[in-house]
mmCIF file of C-alpha atoms in Angstrom:
data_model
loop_
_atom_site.group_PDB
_atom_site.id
_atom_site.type_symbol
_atom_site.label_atom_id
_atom_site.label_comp_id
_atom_site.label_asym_id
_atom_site.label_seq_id
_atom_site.Cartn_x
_atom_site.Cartn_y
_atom_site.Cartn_z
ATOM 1 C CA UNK A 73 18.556 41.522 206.314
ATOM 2 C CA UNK A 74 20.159 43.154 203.020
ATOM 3 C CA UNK A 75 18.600 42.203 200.002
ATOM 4 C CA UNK A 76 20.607 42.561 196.746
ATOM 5 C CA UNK A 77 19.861 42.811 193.077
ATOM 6 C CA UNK A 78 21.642 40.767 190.877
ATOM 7 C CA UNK A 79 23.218 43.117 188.162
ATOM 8 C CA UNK A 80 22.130 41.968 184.501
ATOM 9 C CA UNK A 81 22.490 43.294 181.178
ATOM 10 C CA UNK A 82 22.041 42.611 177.088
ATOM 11 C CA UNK A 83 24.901 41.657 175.414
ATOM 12 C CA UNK A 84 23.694 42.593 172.385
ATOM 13 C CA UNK A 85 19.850 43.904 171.132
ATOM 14 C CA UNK A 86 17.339 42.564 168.706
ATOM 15 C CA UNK A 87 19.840 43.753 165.675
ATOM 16 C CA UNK A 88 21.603 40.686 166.401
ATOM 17 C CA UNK A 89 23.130 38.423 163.137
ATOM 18 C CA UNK A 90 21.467 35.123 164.593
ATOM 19 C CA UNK A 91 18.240 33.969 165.615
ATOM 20 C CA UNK A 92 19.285 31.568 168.414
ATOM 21 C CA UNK A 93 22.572 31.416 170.871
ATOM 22 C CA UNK A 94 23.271 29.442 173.815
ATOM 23 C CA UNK A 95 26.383 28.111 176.059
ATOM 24 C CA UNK A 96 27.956 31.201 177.213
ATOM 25 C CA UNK A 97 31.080 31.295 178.865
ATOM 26 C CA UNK A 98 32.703 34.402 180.059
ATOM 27 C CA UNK A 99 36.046 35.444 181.465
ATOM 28 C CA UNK A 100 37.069 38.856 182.840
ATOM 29 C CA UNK A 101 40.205 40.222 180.843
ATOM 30 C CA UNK A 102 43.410 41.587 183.053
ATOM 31 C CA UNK A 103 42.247 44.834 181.419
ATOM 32 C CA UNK A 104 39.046 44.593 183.546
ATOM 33 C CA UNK A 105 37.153 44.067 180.458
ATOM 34 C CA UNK A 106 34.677 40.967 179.788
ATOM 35 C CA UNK A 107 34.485 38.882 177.080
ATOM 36 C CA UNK A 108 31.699 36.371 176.522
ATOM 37 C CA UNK A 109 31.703 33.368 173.822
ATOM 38 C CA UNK A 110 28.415 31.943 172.970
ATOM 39 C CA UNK A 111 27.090 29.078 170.563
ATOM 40 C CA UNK A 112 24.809 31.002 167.972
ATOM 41 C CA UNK A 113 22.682 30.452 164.472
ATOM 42 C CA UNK A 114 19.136 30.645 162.748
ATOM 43 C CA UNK A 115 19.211 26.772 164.730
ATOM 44 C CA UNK A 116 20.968 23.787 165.667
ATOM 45 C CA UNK A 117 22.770 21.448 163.238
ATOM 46 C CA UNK A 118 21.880 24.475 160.682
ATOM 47 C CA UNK A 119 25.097 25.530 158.132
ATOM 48 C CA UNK A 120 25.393 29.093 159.806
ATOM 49 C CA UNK A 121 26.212 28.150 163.135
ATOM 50 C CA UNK A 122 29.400 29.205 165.004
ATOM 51 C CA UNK A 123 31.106 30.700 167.831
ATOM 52 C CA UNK A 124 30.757 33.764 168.843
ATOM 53 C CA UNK A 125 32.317 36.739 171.161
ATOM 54 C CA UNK A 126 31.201 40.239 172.288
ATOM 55 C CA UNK A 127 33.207 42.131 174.339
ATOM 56 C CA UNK A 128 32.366 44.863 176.928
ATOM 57 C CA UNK A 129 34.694 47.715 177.296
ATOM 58 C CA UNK A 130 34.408 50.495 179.356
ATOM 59 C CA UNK A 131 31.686 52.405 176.510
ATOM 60 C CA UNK A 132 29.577 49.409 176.542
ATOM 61 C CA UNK A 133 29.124 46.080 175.012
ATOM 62 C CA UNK A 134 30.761 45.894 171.317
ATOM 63 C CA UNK A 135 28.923 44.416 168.202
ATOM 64 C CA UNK A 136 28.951 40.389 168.034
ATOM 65 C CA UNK A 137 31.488 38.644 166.043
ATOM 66 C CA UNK A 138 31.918 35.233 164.747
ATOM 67 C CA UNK A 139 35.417 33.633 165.739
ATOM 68 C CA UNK A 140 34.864 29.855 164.451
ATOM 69 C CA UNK A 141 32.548 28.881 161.512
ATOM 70 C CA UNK A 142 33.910 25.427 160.310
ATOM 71 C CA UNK A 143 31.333 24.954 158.089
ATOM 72 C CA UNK A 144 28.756 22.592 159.142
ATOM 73 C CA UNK A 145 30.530 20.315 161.648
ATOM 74 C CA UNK A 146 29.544 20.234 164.821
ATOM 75 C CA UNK A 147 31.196 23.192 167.030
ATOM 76 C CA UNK A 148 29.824 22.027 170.767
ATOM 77 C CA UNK A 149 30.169 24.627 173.461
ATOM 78 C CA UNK A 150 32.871 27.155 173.850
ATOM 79 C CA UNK A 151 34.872 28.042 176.685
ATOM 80 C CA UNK A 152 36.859 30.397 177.654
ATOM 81 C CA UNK A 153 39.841 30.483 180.177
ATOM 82 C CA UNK A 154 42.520 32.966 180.734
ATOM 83 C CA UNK A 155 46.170 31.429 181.695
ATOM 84 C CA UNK A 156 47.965 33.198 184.327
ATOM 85 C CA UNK A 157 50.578 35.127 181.692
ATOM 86 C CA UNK A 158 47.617 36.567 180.025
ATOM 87 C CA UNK A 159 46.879 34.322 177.342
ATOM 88 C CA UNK A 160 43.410 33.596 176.240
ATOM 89 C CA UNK A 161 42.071 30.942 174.960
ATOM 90 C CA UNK A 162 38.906 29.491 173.643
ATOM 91 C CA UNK A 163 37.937 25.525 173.511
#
């Protein structure tokens, strides 16, 4: 019997802008890249929360970005899906 490893590795380290994140979705890119979106903050329900994205190219995993921040309301979980002509989007 073959026993395998799952593969596993930090999207970002301790230097992180957030305290918290949770709901990832991920999608790999036609480029063979992979993007992950994430629910992060200091906590829920707390003003700084948003969605956010880090992408991993082929030198690693870049810094995390906020893409939504509307300012208090609630933003839910994200997902992502890639449409067969390429185009990404995020709900």
């Amino acid at each position: 019997m073959t026993q395998h490893t799952p593969l596993h590795e930090h999207a970002f380290g301790d230097d992180r802008p957030f305290a918290s994140c949770h709901a990832s979705t991920l999608v790999e890119l036609a480029s063979g890249e992979t993007l992950v979106a994430y629910f992060a903050g200091t906590h829920e329900k707390n003003p700084d929360v948003g969605i956010w994205h880090s992408r991993r190219t082929p030198a690693g995993w870049e810094p995390p970005r906020k893409v939504a921040d509307f300012g208090g309301i609630a933003h839910w979980n994200p997902a992502l899906f890639q449409a067969p002509d390429g185009r990404l989007w995020l709900f």
